[in-house]
XYZ file of C-alpha atoms in Angstrom:
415
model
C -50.968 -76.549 -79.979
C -47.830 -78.169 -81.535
C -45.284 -79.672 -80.614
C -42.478 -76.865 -81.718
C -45.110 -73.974 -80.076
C -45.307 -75.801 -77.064
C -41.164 -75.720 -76.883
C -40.791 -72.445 -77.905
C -43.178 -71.138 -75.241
C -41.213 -73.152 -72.682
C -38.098 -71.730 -73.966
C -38.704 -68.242 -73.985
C -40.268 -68.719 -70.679
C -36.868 -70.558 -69.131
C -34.935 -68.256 -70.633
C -36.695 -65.429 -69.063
C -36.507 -67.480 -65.500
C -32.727 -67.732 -66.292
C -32.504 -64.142 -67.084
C -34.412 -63.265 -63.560
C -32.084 -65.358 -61.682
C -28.866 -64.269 -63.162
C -30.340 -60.834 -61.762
C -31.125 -61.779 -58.177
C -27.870 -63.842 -58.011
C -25.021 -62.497 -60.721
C -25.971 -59.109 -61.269
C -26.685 -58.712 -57.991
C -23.497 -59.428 -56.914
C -21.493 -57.572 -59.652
C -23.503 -54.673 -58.074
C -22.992 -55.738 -54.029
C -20.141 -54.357 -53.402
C -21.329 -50.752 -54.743
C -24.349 -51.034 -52.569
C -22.305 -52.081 -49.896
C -20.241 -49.457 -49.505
C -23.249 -47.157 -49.360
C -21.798 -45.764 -53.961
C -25.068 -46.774 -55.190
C -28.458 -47.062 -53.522
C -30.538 -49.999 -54.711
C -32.370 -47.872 -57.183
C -29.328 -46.742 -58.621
C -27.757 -49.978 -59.137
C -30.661 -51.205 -60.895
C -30.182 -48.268 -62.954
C -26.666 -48.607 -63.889
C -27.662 -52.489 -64.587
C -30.294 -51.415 -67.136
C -28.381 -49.095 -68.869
C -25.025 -50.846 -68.752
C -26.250 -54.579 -68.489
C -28.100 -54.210 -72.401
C -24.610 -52.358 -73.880
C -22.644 -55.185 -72.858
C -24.933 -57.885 -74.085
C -25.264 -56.463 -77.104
C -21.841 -54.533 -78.301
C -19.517 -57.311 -76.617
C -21.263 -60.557 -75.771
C -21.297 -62.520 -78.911
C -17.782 -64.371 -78.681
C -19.408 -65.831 -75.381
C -22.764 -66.560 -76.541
C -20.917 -68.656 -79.354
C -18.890 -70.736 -76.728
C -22.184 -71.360 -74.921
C -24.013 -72.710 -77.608
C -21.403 -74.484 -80.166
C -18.467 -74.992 -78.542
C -19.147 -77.423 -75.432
C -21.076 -79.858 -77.383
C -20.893 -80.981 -80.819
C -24.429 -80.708 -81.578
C -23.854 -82.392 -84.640
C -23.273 -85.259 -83.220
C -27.349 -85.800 -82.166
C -28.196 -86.078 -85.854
C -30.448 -83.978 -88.363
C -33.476 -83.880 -85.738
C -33.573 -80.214 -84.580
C -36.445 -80.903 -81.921
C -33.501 -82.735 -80.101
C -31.334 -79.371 -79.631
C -34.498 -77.152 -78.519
C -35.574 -80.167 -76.062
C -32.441 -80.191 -74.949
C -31.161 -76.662 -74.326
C -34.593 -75.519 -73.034
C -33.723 -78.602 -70.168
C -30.312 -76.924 -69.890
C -32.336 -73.471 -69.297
C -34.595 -74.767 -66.576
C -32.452 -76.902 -64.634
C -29.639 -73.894 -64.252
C -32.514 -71.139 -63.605
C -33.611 -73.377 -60.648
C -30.093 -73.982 -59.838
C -29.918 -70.404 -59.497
C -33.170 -69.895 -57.622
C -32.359 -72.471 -54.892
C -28.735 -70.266 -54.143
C -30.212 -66.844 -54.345
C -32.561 -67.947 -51.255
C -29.915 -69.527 -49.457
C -27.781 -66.499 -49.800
C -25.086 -68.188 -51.802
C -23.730 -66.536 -55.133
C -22.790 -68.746 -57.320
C -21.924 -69.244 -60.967
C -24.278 -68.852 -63.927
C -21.442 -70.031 -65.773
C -20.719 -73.261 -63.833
C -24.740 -73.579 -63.764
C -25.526 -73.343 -67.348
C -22.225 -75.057 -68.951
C -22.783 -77.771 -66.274
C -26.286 -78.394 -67.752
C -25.202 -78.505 -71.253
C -22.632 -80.789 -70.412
C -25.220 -83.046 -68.531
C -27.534 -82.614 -71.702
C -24.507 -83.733 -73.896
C -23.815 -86.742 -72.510
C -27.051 -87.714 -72.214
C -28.198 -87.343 -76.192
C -24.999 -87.855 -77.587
C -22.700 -90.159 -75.518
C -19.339 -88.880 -74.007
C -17.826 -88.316 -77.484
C -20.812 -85.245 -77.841
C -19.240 -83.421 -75.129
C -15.455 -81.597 -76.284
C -14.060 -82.316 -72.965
C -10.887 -79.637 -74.179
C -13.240 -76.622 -74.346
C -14.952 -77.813 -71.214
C -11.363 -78.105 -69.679
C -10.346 -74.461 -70.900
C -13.302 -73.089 -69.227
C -12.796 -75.260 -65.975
C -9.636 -73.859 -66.128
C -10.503 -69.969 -66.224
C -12.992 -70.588 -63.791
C -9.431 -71.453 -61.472
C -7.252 -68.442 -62.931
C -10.222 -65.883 -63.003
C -10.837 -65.770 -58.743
C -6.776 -65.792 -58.456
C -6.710 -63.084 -61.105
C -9.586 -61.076 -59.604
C -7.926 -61.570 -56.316
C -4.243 -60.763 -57.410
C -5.366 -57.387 -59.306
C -7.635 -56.540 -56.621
C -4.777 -56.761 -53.633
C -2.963 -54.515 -56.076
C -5.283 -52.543 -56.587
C -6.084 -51.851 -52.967
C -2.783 -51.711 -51.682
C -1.690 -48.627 -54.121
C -4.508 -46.687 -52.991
C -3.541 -47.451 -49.128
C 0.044 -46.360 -49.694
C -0.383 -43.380 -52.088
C -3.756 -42.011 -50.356
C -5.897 -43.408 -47.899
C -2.933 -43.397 -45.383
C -0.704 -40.579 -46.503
C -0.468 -37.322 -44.450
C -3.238 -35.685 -46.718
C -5.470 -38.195 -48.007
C -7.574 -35.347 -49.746
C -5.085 -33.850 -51.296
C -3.653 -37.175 -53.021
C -6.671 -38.515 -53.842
C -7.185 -35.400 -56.083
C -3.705 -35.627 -57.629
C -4.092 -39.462 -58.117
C -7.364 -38.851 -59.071
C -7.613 -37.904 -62.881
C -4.949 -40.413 -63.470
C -7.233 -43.263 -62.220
C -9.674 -42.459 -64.619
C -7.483 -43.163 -67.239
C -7.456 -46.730 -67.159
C -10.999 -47.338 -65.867
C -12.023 -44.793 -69.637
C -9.682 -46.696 -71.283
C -9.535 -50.431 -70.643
C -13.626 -49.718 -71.175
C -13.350 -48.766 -74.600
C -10.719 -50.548 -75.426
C -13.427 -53.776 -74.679
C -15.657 -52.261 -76.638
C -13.899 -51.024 -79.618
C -11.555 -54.219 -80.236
C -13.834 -55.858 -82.102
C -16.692 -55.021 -79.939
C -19.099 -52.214 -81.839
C -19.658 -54.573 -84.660
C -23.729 -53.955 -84.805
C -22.591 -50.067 -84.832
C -19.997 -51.287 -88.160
C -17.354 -49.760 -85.647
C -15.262 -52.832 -84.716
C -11.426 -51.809 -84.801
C -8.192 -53.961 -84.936
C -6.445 -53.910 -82.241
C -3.702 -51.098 -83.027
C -6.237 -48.566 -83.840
C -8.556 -49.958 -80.931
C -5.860 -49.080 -78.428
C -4.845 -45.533 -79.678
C -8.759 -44.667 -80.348
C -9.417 -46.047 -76.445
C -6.128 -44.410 -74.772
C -7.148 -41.057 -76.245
C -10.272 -41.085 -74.941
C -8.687 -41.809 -71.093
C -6.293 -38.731 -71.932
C -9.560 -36.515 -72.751
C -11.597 -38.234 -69.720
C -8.675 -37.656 -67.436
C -8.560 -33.938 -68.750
C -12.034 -33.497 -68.175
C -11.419 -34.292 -63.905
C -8.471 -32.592 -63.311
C -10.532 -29.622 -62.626
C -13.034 -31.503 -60.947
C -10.358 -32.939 -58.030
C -9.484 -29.652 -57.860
C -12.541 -28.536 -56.685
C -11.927 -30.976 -53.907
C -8.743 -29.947 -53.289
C -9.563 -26.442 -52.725
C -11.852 -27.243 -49.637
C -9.635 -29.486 -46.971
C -11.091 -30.024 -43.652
C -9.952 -29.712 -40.622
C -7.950 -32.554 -39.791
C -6.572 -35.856 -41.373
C -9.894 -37.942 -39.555
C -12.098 -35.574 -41.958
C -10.153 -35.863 -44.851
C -9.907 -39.251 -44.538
C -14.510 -38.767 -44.519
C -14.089 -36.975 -47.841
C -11.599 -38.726 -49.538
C -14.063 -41.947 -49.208
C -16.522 -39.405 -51.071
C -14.820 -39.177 -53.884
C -14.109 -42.347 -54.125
C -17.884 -43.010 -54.629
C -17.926 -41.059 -57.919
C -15.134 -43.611 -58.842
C -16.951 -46.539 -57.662
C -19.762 -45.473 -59.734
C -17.645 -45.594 -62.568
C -16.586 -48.768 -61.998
C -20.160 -50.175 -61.154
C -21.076 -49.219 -64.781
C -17.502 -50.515 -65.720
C -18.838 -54.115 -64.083
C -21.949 -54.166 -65.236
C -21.164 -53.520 -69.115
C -18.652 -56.288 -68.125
C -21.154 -58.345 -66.439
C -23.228 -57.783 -69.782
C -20.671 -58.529 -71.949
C -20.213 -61.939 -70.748
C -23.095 -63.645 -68.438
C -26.339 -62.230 -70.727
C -25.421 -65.006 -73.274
C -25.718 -67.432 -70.223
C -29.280 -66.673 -70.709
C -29.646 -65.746 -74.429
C -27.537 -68.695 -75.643
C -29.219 -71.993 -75.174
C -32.140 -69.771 -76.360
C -30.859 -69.013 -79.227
C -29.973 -72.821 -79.426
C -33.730 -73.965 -79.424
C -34.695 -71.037 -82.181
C -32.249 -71.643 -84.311
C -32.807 -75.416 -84.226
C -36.457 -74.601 -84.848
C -36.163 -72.233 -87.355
C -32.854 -73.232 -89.519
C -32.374 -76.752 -88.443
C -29.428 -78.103 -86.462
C -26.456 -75.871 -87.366
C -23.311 -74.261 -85.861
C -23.842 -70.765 -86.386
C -27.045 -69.032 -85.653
C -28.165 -65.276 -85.374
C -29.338 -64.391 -81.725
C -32.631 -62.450 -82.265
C -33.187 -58.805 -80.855
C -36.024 -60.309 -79.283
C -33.811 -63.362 -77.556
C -31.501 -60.499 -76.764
C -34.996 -58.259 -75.209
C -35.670 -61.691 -72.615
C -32.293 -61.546 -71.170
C -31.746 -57.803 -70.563
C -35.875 -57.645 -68.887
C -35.512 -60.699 -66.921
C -31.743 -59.509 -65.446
C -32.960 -56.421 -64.812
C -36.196 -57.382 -63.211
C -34.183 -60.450 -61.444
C -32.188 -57.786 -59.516
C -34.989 -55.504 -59.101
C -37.035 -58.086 -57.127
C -34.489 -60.291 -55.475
C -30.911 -59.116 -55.303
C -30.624 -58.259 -51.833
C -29.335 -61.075 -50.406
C -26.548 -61.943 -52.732
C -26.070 -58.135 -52.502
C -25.971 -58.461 -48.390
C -23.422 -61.689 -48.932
C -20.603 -60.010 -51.367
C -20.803 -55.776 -49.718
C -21.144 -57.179 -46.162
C -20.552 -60.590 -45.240
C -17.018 -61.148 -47.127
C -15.344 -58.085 -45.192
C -16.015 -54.686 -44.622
C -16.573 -52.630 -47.594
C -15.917 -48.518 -48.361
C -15.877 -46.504 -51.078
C -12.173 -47.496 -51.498
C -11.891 -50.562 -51.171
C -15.267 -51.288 -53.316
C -13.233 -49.346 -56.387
C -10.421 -51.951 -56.028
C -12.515 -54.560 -55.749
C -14.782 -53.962 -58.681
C -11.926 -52.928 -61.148
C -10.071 -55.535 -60.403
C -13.178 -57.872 -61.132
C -14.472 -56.164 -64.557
C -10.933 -56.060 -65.879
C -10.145 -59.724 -65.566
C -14.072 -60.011 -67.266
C -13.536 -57.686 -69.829
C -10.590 -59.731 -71.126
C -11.985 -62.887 -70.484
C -14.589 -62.095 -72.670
C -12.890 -60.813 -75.761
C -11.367 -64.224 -75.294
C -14.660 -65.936 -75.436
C -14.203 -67.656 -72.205
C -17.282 -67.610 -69.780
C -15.762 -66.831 -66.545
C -18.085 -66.552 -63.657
C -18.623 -63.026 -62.134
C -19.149 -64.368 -58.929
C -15.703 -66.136 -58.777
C -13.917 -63.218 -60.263
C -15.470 -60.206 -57.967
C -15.191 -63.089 -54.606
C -11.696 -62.724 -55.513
C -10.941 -59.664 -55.967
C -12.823 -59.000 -52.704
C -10.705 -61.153 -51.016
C -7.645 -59.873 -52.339
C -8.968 -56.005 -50.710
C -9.795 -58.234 -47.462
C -6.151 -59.442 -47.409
C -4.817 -55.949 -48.214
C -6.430 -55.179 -44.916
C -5.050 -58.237 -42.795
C -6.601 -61.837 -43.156
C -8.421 -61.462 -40.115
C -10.457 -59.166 -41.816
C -11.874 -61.963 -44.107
C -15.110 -64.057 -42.706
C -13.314 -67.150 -43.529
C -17.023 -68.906 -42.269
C -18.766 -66.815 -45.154
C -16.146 -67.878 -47.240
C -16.661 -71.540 -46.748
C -20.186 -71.577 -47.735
C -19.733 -70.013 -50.936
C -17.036 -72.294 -51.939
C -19.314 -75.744 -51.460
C -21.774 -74.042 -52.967
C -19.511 -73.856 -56.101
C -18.657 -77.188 -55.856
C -22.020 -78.293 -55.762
C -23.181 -76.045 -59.160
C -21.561 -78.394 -61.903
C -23.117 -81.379 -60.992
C -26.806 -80.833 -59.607
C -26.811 -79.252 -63.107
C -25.399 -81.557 -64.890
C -27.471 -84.600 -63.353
C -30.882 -82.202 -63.386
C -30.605 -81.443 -66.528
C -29.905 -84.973 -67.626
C -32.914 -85.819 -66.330
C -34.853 -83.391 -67.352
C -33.757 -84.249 -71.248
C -34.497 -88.027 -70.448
C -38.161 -86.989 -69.442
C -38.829 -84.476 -72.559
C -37.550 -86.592 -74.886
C -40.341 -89.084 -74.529
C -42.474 -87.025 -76.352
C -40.208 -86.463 -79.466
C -41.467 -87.740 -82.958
């Protein structure tokens, strides 16, 4: 067996362990806070990440995937040999994916995106020198990893705090929620296809500009929000028997909304944290295959290891991350799981058309926080909290120095 067989196999197989621990540890918390609120059972969340998880990736996530690959290192700058790109990105693979691995088991949800653009950086300086690394993209995304959490968090106290004013403690909570209802679809229909559409359907050859994108995406909220008005009527028509039970109900239908914003996060989720996986692997093929260069196409098959492996990842070891973000953080319903998750895949979605690869996890902690502090601040588990944020601290450089070393041992063996 070869040398570039022997790196390939190693690749494919860290991307797949990458791909499995973004879904015990990412996914798994994009999907927490449905779970923990009792919207989605397990099996359903792991449904809603198949279907959902693949769109994203694959309609949406190639302005990321570029960033991932290109635009933190100038790969360039390690000369002509194209062994030293696959050695090194398949180092950056396995020394995030057991990043990952160690956090999922201590409970801890942390960033794929700190853990794989740590590595890379780690890889950069190590075959290249400082000057390899482009310390202003790294600095952009340091700095989105700060606005993202206070975005999520922002949005999310928004968010919560309209539906606590105009429903959940008015004199009829039924009765608003259905009149409030159809009009919340709109933006969760809209600001979905508005991600997709804007440039986003380009394997479908149905990429718009933005002007048309909007209209195209607003009508289809108008139509969507058409469609429920007779469907929150139906509520509407059976109150119960006193504001306690309403209140019961109200949370009800705030599950079908929750749903709609778990696939809303998880087409997100897809959109942005797949090419956490699929880029550095479509690094090391491209380098094998075409030589060192910029630009490469991500195979369907590069594409086929991240969407499995997420899937799978949450399938087999999502509960505790999923325990940490619907339980641990503050006490989750229906409601306040709907704030917390459109708050979170909105920031994403836009971060994402701007090819910046926020971290899920710091965007949905946010915006969970921000529902906690609609509540009061006592309703936060500040302890909880504190955990979480050392363990982000720690992500950047255990992957940066791991995968450092890793590089320094492969590249013994290159010619």
């Amino acid at each position: 067996m070869d040398l570039t067989t022997i790196i390939l196999t190693i690749a494919s197989l860290g991307g797949l362990y990458m791909a499995w621990t973004i879904g015990a540890n990412d996914v798994a918390n994009a999907m927490g806070t449905s779970v923990g609120s009792g919207a989605l059972t397990l099996r359903g969340a792991i449904i809603v990440a198949a279907i959902f998880e693949f769109g994203g990736a694959m309609l949406v996530g190639g302005s990321v995937t570029d960033t991932i690959r290109s635009g933190i290192v100038d790969i360039q700058s390690f000369g002509s040999d194209p062994m030293i790109v696959a050695v090194g990105m398949t180092c950056c693979l396995l020394a995030a994916a057991f990043w990952l691995n160690i956090a999922t088991y201590a409970g801890w949800p942390v960033s794929t995106s700190h853990s794989i653009v740590g590595a890379v950086v780690g890889f950069g300086v190590t075959a290249g020198g400082l000057g390899a690394v482009d310390w202003g993209t790294v600095g952009s995304i340091a700095a989105s990893w700060v606005i993202s959490p206070l975005m999520g968090g922002v949005m999310g106290y928004a968010v919560f705090i309209f539906l606590k004013r105009a429903i959940l403690t008015s004199d009829d909570p039924l009765a608003a929620v259905c009149r409030w209802g159809p009009i919340l679809v709109f933006p969760i229909v809209s600001i979905l296809a508005l991600s997709a559409m804007f440039k986003g359907l380009k394997p479908l050859r149905l990429d718009l500009p933005f002007g048309p994108a909007l209209i195209a995406a607003a009508a289809l909220g108008i139509a969507s929000s058409l469609v429920a008005v007779p469907v929150f009527r139906r509520f509407a028509k059976r109150p119960a028997a006193d504001k306690e039970a309403n209140l019961v109900r109200t949370e009800k239908v705030f599950m079908v909304l929750q749903v709609m914003t778990a696939c809303f996060v998880a087409f997100a989720h897809g959109s942005n944290d797949v090419a956490n996986a699929v880029g550095p692997l479509a690094a090391v093929f491209g380098a094998i295959q075409h030589g060192v260069t910029e630009t490469v196409q991500v195979p369907y098959r590069v594409l086929l290891i991240g969407g499995v492996g997420i899937v799978v990842g949450l399938a087999t070891y999502g509960y505790k991350i999923m325990a940490t973000i619907g339980k641990k953080i503050t006490e989750l319903t229906p409601s306040r799981g709907f704030s917390a998750e459109f708050a979170a895949a909105t920031t994403i979605v836009v971060a994402s058309k701007l090819g910046l690869p926020v971290s899920t996890t710091h965007t949905l902690v946010g915006a969970v926080i921000g529902v906690g502090f609609g509540r009061s601040i006592g309703a936060i588990n500040t302890q909880v909290l504190r955990g979480i944020f050392a363990s982000w601290f720690i992500t950047v450089p255990f992957t940066a120095l791991l995968a450092a070393s890793l590089y320094s041992i492969g590249s013994i063996w290159l010619p």
